CSV table of C-alpha atoms in Angstrom, one decimal:
chain,number,residue,atom,x,y,z
A,1,MET,CA,0.0,0.0,0.0
A,2,ILE,CA,1.3,3.5,-0.9
A,3,HIS,CA,1.0,6.0,1.9
A,4,SER,CA,1.3,9.8,1.7
A,5,ASP,CA,4.6,11.6,2.1
A,6,MET,CA,3.2,13.3,5.1
A,7,ASP,CA,2.2,10.1,6.9
A,8,THR,CA,5.6,8.6,6.1
A,9,ARG,CA,7.4,11.6,7.4
A,10,PHE,CA,5.5,11.8,10.7
A,11,MET,CA,5.8,8.1,11.2
A,12,ALA,CA,9.5,8.2,10.8
A,13,ALA,CA,9.6,10.9,13.5
A,14,ALA,CA,7.5,8.6,15.8
A,15,LEU,CA,9.9,5.7,15.2
A,16,ALA,CA,12.9,7.9,16.0
A,17,LEU,CA,11.2,9.2,19.1
A,18,GLY,CA,10.5,5.6,20.3
A,19,ARG,CA,14.3,4.8,20.3
A,20,ARG,CA,14.6,6.9,23.5
A,21,GLY,CA,13.0,4.1,25.4
A,22,LEU,CA,15.4,1.3,24.2
A,23,GLY,CA,17.1,-0.4,27.0
A,24,LEU,CA,14.7,1.1,29.6
A,25,CYS,CA,11.1,0.0,29.0
A,26,ALA,CA,11.2,-3.8,28.9
A,27,PRO,CA,9.1,-5.9,29.0
A,28,ASN,CA,7.1,-3.3,27.0
A,29,PRO,CA,8.1,-2.2,23.5
A,30,ALA,CA,9.8,1.2,23.0
A,31,VAL,CA,7.0,3.0,21.2
A,32,GLY,CA,7.0,6.6,19.9
A,33,ALA,CA,3.9,8.8,19.4
A,34,ILE,CA,3.3,12.3,18.0
A,35,ILE,CA,0.2,14.3,17.7
A,36,VAL,CA,-0.2,16.5,14.6
A,37,LYS,CA,-2.8,19.1,13.6
A,38,ASP,CA,-2.6,21.4,10.5
A,39,ASP,CA,0.7,19.8,9.6
A,40,ALA,CA,2.4,20.8,12.8
A,41,ILE,CA,3.5,18.6,15.7
A,42,LEU,CA,1.7,19.5,18.8
A,43,ALA,CA,3.0,16.9,21.3
A,44,ARG,CA,5.3,14.0,21.6
A,45,GLY,CA,5.5,10.9,23.8
A,46,TRP,CA,7.5,7.8,24.2
A,47,THR,CA,7.4,4.7,26.5
A,48,LYS,CA,8.8,5.6,29.9
A,49,PRO,CA,11.2,3.5,32.0
A,50,GLY,CA,9.6,0.3,33.2
A,51,GLY,CA,7.2,0.4,30.3
A,52,ARG,CA,4.7,2.9,31.7
A,53,PRO,CA,3.2,5.3,30.9
A,54,HIS,CA,2.7,4.3,27.3
A,55,ALA,CA,3.8,6.6,24.5
A,56,GLU,CA,0.2,7.4,23.4
A,57,THR,CA,-1.0,8.6,26.8
A,58,GLU,CA,2.2,10.6,27.3
A,59,ALA,CA,1.6,12.4,24.0
A,60,LEU,CA,-2.1,13.0,24.8
A,61,ARG,CA,-1.3,14.4,28.2
A,62,ALA,CA,1.2,16.8,26.6
A,63,ALA,CA,-1.3,17.9,24.0
A,64,ALA,CA,-4.2,18.3,26.4
A,65,ASP,CA,-7.3,19.9,24.7
A,66,GLN,CA,-5.3,20.4,21.5
A,67,ALA,CA,-5.6,16.7,20.8
A,68,ARG,CA,-9.3,17.1,19.8
A,69,GLY,CA,-9.5,16.8,16.0
A,70,ALA,CA,-5.8,15.9,15.6
A,71,THR,CA,-4.0,13.0,14.1
A,72,LEU,CA,-2.1,10.6,16.4
A,73,TYR,CA,0.9,8.8,14.8
A,74,VAL,CA,2.2,5.8,16.8
A,75,SER,CA,4.9,3.3,15.9
A,76,LEU,CA,2.9,0.2,17.2
A,77,GLU,CA,-0.8,-0.6,17.3
A,78,PRO,CA,-2.3,1.0,20.5
A,79,CYS,CA,-3.2,-1.4,23.3
A,80,SER,CA,-6.9,-2.1,23.6
A,81,HIS,CA,-6.8,-4.4,26.6
A,82,HIS,CA,-6.7,-3.8,30.3
A,83,GLY,CA,-3.3,-4.6,31.8
A,84,ARG,CA,-1.6,-2.6,34.6
A,85,THR,CA,-2.9,0.5,32.9
A,86,PRO,CA,-6.2,1.2,31.1
A,87,PRO,CA,-6.3,0.7,27.3
A,88,CYS,CA,-4.7,3.4,25.2
A,89,THR,CA,-7.7,3.2,22.9
A,90,ASP,CA,-9.9,4.5,25.7
A,91,ALA,CA,-7.6,7.5,26.2
A,92,ILE,CA,-7.5,8.2,22.4
A,93,ILE,CA,-11.3,8.2,22.2
A,94,ALA,CA,-11.7,10.4,25.3
A,95,ALA,CA,-9.2,12.9,23.9
A,96,GLY,CA,-11.3,13.4,20.7
A,97,VAL,CA,-8.5,12.4,18.3
A,98,GLU,CA,-9.9,12.4,14.7
A,99,ARG,CA,-7.4,10.0,13.1
A,100,VAL,CA,-4.9,7.4,14.2
A,101,VAL,CA,-2.0,6.2,12.1
A,102,PHE,CA,0.1,3.3,13.3
A,103,ALA,CA,3.0,1.4,11.8
A,104,ALA,CA,2.7,-2.2,12.8
A,105,ASP,CA,0.1,-4.5,14.2
A,106,ASP,CA,1.0,-5.8,17.7
A,107,SER,CA,1.9,-9.4,17.9
A,108,ASP,CA,0.3,-9.7,21.4
A,109,PRO,CA,-2.8,-11.8,20.9
A,110,ARG,CA,-4.6,-9.7,23.5
A,111,ALA,CA,-4.2,-6.7,21.2
A,112,ARG,CA,-3.6,-7.7,17.6
A,113,GLY,CA,-6.2,-6.1,15.3
A,114,ARG,CA,-8.5,-5.0,18.2
A,115,ALA,CA,-7.4,-1.3,18.2
A,116,THR,CA,-8.7,-0.8,14.6
A,117,GLN,CA,-12.0,-2.3,15.5
A,118,VAL,CA,-12.4,-0.3,18.7
A,119,LEU,CA,-11.3,3.0,17.2
A,120,VAL,CA,-13.3,2.7,14.0
A,121,GLY,CA,-16.3,1.8,16.1
A,122,ALA,CA,-15.8,5.1,17.9
A,123,GLY,CA,-15.8,7.0,14.6
A,124,ILE,CA,-12.1,7.5,14.4
A,125,GLU,CA,-10.3,7.1,11.0
A,126,VAL,CA,-7.5,4.5,11.2
A,127,THR,CA,-4.6,4.0,8.8
A,128,ARG,CA,-2.3,1.0,9.3
A,129,GLY,CA,1.0,-0.2,8.0
A,130,VAL,CA,2.9,3.1,7.5
A,131,LEU,CA,6.6,2.1,7.6
A,132,ALA,CA,5.5,-1.3,8.8
A,133,GLU,CA,8.9,-3.0,8.0
A,134,GLU,CA,10.8,-0.3,9.8
A,135,ALA,CA,8.5,-0.7,12.8
A,136,ARG,CA,8.8,-4.5,12.7
A,137,ARG,CA,12.6,-4.2,13.0
A,138,ALA,CA,12.3,-1.5,15.7
A,139,HIS,CA,10.0,-3.7,17.8
A,140,LEU,CA,11.5,-7.0,16.9
A,141,GLY,CA,12.5,-7.8,20.5
A,142,HIS,CA,8.8,-7.4,21.6
A,143,PHE,CA,7.5,-9.5,18.7
A,144,LEU,CA,10.0,-12.3,19.3
A,145,ARG,CA,9.3,-12.4,23.0
A,146,VAL,CA,5.6,-12.7,22.4
A,147,THR,CA,5.8,-15.2,19.5
A,148,GLU,CA,9.0,-17.3,20.4
A,149,GLY,CA,9.5,-16.5,24.1
A,150,ARG,CA,13.0,-15.0,23.6
A,151,PRO,CA,14.5,-11.5,23.2
A,152,MET,CA,16.1,-10.3,20.0
A,153,VAL,CA,19.9,-10.7,19.9
A,154,THR,CA,22.3,-8.1,18.6
A,155,LEU,CA,25.7,-9.8,18.1
A,156,LYS,CA,28.8,-7.6,18.0
A,157,LEU,CA,32.2,-8.6,16.7
A,158,ALA,CA,35.4,-6.6,16.5
A,159,LEU,CA,37.9,-8.0,14.0
A,160,THR,CA,41.3,-7.2,12.6
A,161,ALA,CA,41.6,-6.6,8.9
A,162,ASP,CA,42.5,-10.3,8.5
A,163,PHE,CA,39.4,-11.3,10.5
A,164,TYR,CA,40.9,-12.3,13.9
A,165,ALA,CA,39.0,-11.5,17.1
A,166,ALA,CA,42.0,-12.1,19.4
A,167,ALA,CA,45.6,-13.0,19.3
A,168,SER,CA,46.9,-16.3,20.7
A,169,ALA,CA,46.7,-17.0,24.4
A,170,ARG,CA,50.4,-16.0,25.0
A,171,ASP,CA,49.9,-12.6,23.3
A,172,PRO,CA,49.0,-9.5,25.3
A,173,GLN,CA,45.3,-8.6,25.2
A,174,LEU,CA,44.5,-7.3,21.8
A,175,ILE,CA,42.8,-4.0,21.4
A,176,VAL,CA,41.1,-4.2,18.0
A,177,THR,CA,39.1,-1.0,17.4
A,178,GLY,CA,39.6,2.7,18.1
A,179,LYS,CA,37.9,5.1,20.5
A,180,PRO,CA,34.9,6.0,18.2
A,181,ALA,CA,33.9,2.4,17.8
A,182,THR,CA,34.4,1.8,21.5
A,183,GLY,CA,32.1,4.7,22.4
A,184,LEU,CA,29.5,3.4,19.9
A,185,VAL,CA,29.6,0.0,21.6
A,186,HIS,CA,28.9,1.6,25.0
A,187,LEU,CA,25.9,3.4,23.4
A,188,MET,CA,24.7,0.1,22.0
A,189,ARG,CA,24.9,-1.5,25.4
A,190,ALA,CA,22.8,1.3,26.9
A,191,MET,CA,20.1,0.6,24.2
A,192,HIS,CA,19.7,-3.1,25.3
A,193,ASP,CA,18.3,-4.8,28.4
A,194,ALA,CA,21.3,-7.1,28.8
A,195,VAL,CA,24.9,-7.6,27.7
A,196,MET,CA,25.8,-11.2,27.2
A,197,VAL,CA,29.2,-13.0,26.8
A,198,GLY,CA,30.5,-16.5,27.1
A,199,ILE,CA,32.8,-17.5,30.0
A,200,GLY,CA,35.7,-17.7,27.6
A,201,THR,CA,35.5,-13.9,27.1
A,202,ILE,CA,35.5,-13.4,30.9
A,203,LEU,CA,38.5,-15.6,31.5
A,204,ALA,CA,40.5,-14.0,28.6
A,205,ASP,CA,39.6,-10.3,29.0
A,206,ASP,CA,38.0,-9.8,32.5
A,207,PRO,CA,35.6,-7.1,31.1
A,208,LEU,CA,33.2,-5.0,33.1
A,209,LEU,CA,30.4,-5.0,30.5
A,210,ASN,CA,28.9,-1.8,31.8
A,211,VAL,CA,28.1,1.6,30.2
A,212,ARG,CA,30.8,4.2,30.5
A,213,LEU,CA,29.5,7.2,28.7
A,214,PRO,CA,29.0,10.7,30.1
A,215,GLY,CA,25.3,11.1,30.9
A,216,LEU,CA,24.5,7.4,30.7
A,217,GLU,CA,26.2,6.3,33.9
A,218,ASP,CA,22.9,5.2,35.4
A,219,ARG,CA,22.3,2.7,32.6
A,220,ARG,CA,22.9,-0.7,34.0
A,221,PRO,CA,21.9,-3.5,31.6
A,222,LEU,CA,21.9,-6.9,33.1
A,223,ARG,CA,25.3,-8.5,32.7
A,224,VAL,CA,24.8,-12.2,31.5
A,225,VAL,CA,27.5,-14.9,31.4
A,226,LEU,CA,27.0,-18.2,29.6
A,227,ASP,CA,28.9,-20.4,32.0
A,228,SER,CA,28.1,-24.1,31.6
A,229,ASP,CA,30.2,-25.3,34.5
A,230,LEU,CA,30.2,-22.2,36.7
A,231,ARG,CA,33.9,-21.4,36.1
A,232,LEU,CA,33.3,-17.6,36.8
A,233,PRO,CA,36.0,-16.6,39.3
A,234,SER,CA,34.9,-14.5,42.2
A,235,SER,CA,38.1,-12.4,41.6
A,236,THR,CA,36.8,-11.1,38.3
A,237,ARG,CA,35.7,-7.5,37.9
A,238,LEU,CA,32.3,-8.7,37.0
A,239,ALA,CA,31.8,-10.6,40.3
A,240,ALA,CA,33.5,-7.9,42.3
A,241,THR,CA,30.9,-5.3,41.1
A,242,ALA,CA,27.9,-7.6,41.1
A,243,ALA,CA,26.5,-5.8,44.2
A,244,MET,CA,26.3,-2.6,42.2
A,245,SER,CA,25.4,-3.9,38.7
A,246,PRO,CA,23.0,-6.8,38.2
A,247,THR,CA,24.9,-9.9,37.1
A,248,LEU,CA,23.5,-13.2,36.0
A,249,THR,CA,25.3,-16.5,35.3
A,250,ILE,CA,23.4,-19.1,33.2
A,251,ALA,CA,24.9,-22.5,34.0
A,252,GLY,CA,24.2,-25.9,32.6
A,253,GLU,CA,22.0,-28.3,34.5
A,254,GLY,CA,24.1,-30.3,36.9
A,255,ALA,CA,26.9,-27.8,37.5
A,256,ALA,CA,28.6,-28.0,40.9
A,257,GLU,CA,26.5,-26.7,43.8
A,258,GLU,CA,29.6,-25.4,45.7
A,259,ARG,CA,30.5,-23.2,42.8
A,260,GLU,CA,27.0,-21.8,42.8
A,261,ALA,CA,27.2,-21.0,46.5
A,262,ARG,CA,30.5,-19.1,46.0
A,263,LEU,CA,29.0,-16.9,43.2
A,264,ARG,CA,25.8,-16.2,45.2
A,265,GLU,CA,28.0,-15.0,48.1
A,266,ALA,CA,29.4,-12.5,45.6
A,267,GLN,CA,25.8,-11.5,44.8
A,268,VAL,CA,26.0,-13.1,41.3
A,269,GLU,CA,22.6,-14.6,40.4
A,270,VAL,CA,22.7,-18.2,39.1
A,271,VAL,CA,20.1,-19.9,37.0
A,272,TYR,CA,20.2,-23.1,35.1
A,273,ALA,CA,19.4,-24.0,31.5
A,274,PRO,CA,19.4,-27.3,29.6
A,275,ARG,CA,22.7,-28.4,28.0
A,276,ASP,CA,23.0,-29.0,24.3
A,277,LYS,CA,24.4,-32.2,22.8
A,278,THR,CA,28.0,-30.8,23.2
A,279,GLY,CA,27.5,-30.3,26.9
A,280,PHE,CA,27.3,-26.5,26.8
A,281,VAL,CA,24.4,-24.3,27.8
A,282,ASP,CA,21.7,-24.6,25.2
A,283,LEU,CA,21.5,-21.1,23.7
A,284,GLY,CA,17.8,-21.3,22.9
A,285,GLY,CA,17.0,-22.3,26.4
A,286,ALA,CA,19.2,-19.5,27.8
A,287,LEU,CA,17.4,-16.9,25.7
A,288,ARG,CA,14.0,-18.2,26.7
A,289,LEU,CA,15.0,-17.8,30.4
A,290,LEU,CA,15.8,-14.2,29.6
A,291,GLY,CA,12.5,-13.8,27.8
A,292,GLU,CA,10.7,-15.1,30.9
A,293,ARG,CA,12.4,-12.3,32.9
A,294,GLY,CA,10.8,-9.7,30.5
A,295,LEU,CA,13.9,-8.9,28.5
A,296,THR,CA,13.4,-8.0,24.9
A,297,ARG,CA,16.8,-6.9,23.7
A,298,VAL,CA,20.2,-8.6,24.3
A,299,PHE,CA,23.6,-7.3,23.2
A,300,CYS,CA,26.0,-10.2,22.8
A,301,GLU,CA,29.8,-9.5,22.7
A,302,GLY,CA,31.0,-12.9,22.0
A,303,GLY,CA,33.3,-14.6,22.0
A,304,PRO,CA,33.8,-16.4,18.7
A,305,SER,CA,32.3,-19.7,19.8
A,306,VAL,CA,29.1,-18.1,21.1
A,307,ALA,CA,28.9,-15.9,18.0
A,308,ALA,CA,29.2,-18.9,15.7
A,309,ALA,CA,26.5,-20.8,17.6
A,310,LEU,CA,24.1,-17.9,17.6
A,311,ILE,CA,24.5,-17.4,13.8
A,312,GLY,CA,24.3,-21.2,13.1
A,313,GLN,CA,21.1,-21.6,15.1
A,314,GLY,CA,19.4,-18.5,13.6
A,315,LEU,CA,19.4,-16.7,17.0
A,316,ALA,CA,21.5,-13.7,16.0
A,317,ASP,CA,19.0,-11.2,14.7
A,318,GLU,CA,21.5,-8.4,14.0
A,319,VAL,CA,25.2,-8.9,13.5
A,320,ILE,CA,27.4,-5.8,13.8
A,321,ILE,CA,31.0,-6.2,12.7
A,322,PHE,CA,33.7,-3.6,13.3
A,323,LEU,CA,36.6,-4.2,11.0
A,324,ALA,CA,39.8,-2.6,11.9
A,325,PRO,CA,42.2,-1.2,9.2
A,326,GLU,CA,45.2,-3.2,10.5
A,327,PRO,CA,45.8,-6.9,10.1
A,328,LEU,CA,47.0,-9.1,13.0
A,329,GLU,CA,49.5,-10.8,10.7
A,330,ARG,CA,50.2,-13.7,13.0
A,331,LYS,CA,48.3,-16.7,14.5
A,332,GLY,CA,45.2,-15.7,16.3
A,333,VAL,CA,41.6,-16.6,17.0
A,334,LEU,CA,39.2,-16.2,14.0
A,335,GLY,CA,36.2,-14.1,14.8
A,336,LEU,CA,33.9,-16.6,12.9
A,337,ASP,CA,34.4,-20.1,11.8
A,338,SER,CA,33.9,-20.9,8.1
A,339,THR,CA,30.3,-22.2,8.6
A,340,ALA,CA,29.1,-19.1,10.4
A,341,ALA,CA,30.9,-16.9,7.9
A,342,LYS,CA,29.2,-18.6,5.0
A,343,LEU,CA,25.8,-18.2,6.7
A,344,LEU,CA,26.5,-14.5,7.2
A,345,ASP,CA,27.3,-14.0,3.6
A,346,ASP,CA,24.3,-16.0,2.4
A,347,PRO,CA,21.5,-13.6,1.2
A,348,GLU,CA,18.9,-16.3,2.2
A,349,HIS,CA,20.0,-15.9,5.8
A,350,TYR,CA,21.4,-12.4,6.2
A,351,ARG,CA,21.4,-9.1,4.4
A,352,ILE,CA,23.7,-6.1,4.8
A,353,VAL,CA,21.6,-3.1,5.7
A,354,GLU,CA,24.3,-0.6,6.7
A,355,THR,CA,28.0,0.0,6.0
A,356,ARG,CA,29.8,3.1,7.3
A,357,MET,CA,33.1,4.3,8.9
A,358,THR,CA,33.4,4.7,12.7
A,359,GLY,CA,36.6,6.5,13.0
A,360,ALA,CA,39.2,4.3,11.3
A,361,ASP,CA,37.0,1.2,11.6
A,362,ARG,CA,34.4,0.0,9.2
A,363,LEU,CA,31.0,-0.9,10.6
A,364,THR,CA,28.9,-3.4,8.7
A,365,ARG,CA,25.4,-4.3,10.1
A,366,HIS,CA,23.6,-7.5,9.0
A,367,GLU,CA,20.0,-8.4,9.6
A,368,ARG,CA,18.7,-11.9,9.8
A,369,VAL,CA,16.2,-12.6,7.0
A,370,VAL,CA,12.8,-13.5,8.4
C-alpha cells in the first residue's frame, strides 16, 4: 500500500522518538507517538522506563485539549486491553482524536487487530501499515518475546583486517578497534536490556560489560555470562561489582553446587538451562530464560564460539562487525568459523543493511532474513 509523504514523514519521526526508550522499558516495547494538527507537531510521547506510561498517553497528556480533532501517529498498534494500565484506545477516544495512524500490528494476541475495531467503532479514522517494515525491526524484541518466548539478539564482533578477534593465548590482550567504535559499543549496550558473553571472554579479558559514557552512567543493563560449569572466578571485575550492577550467570544443568554458593555469596545470580548435545548451555533455552524475565533486547559481545553458535542456530537477529584497518599478521583466534561466515554471507539468511566508517574502523550491520 502506498502512503502519503506526510504520513511517512511523521511516522519516521515517531519511530525515531521511540528509540529513546530502548534499554529502559522492557518488558514493553519502545514506542513513539506524536500528535499532529494542521501539519504541525503539537506533542510527543515515548514509552517511559519500566514500560509505563505508554507513548500514546504521554503524547495525549502533553497535547491536552489540542488533541481534539488531531491525528495521532504511533509506531505500534495502540493497546486495547486492560493490563496494569487502562487501554490506550480509551484515552484516544476520550481525547477526541480524529485520526490514528500506526505502523505495525501488535503481535500480542490480546491486542492484535483490536485497536482498529475499537477506534473505527468510535468514529475514528484509522490508517495501518505506514513504515511497517521499519517498525517490525524497531519492535523485533517485543515481537520475538511474544511469539517465540525469547528476546532479540544483537551480536557484535570486533575483527582485525584479516578477521581475527583475538591473538593467541600467549599474546597480550588485543585492542582491535579505536575510540569512536568503543564509544558506539557503549551506546549500544545502553540501548539493550542485557549484555551477554561466554565464559571464555570473561576468562580472557575480564571485562566490566557496563556503560561508561558521560550522561549514561545510570544505565545498568543486566550482565549475563553463559557459564556451563560455573567457572566464573569471584576475583573477576564482574563478580566484584555484582552488588552494584546486576549480574546473572546461566549455568548448565548439573553444575557443581559449591560453585553456585561461591557466586551467590558475591551476589551473582545463578540460573540453570538445559545443556546441548555438546554439553554447553543450550542457547535457545538460555534466551527463553531471559525472555521469561521480561527482557526484549540482548547485546552479545561474544566470543567467537558463542557468535558462531548464535548465527548457526538462527538466533543472531542483528550482526554488527567492526573491521579494523590493520591486520594481525600472526596466528590468532578467528572471529567466525567458516560455517558461520558462509551463513552471514548467504543472502537467504542475512542481508547487509548498513556500512559506514566509525573513526578508522568499518562498521557493517547484517539483519537476519525472516
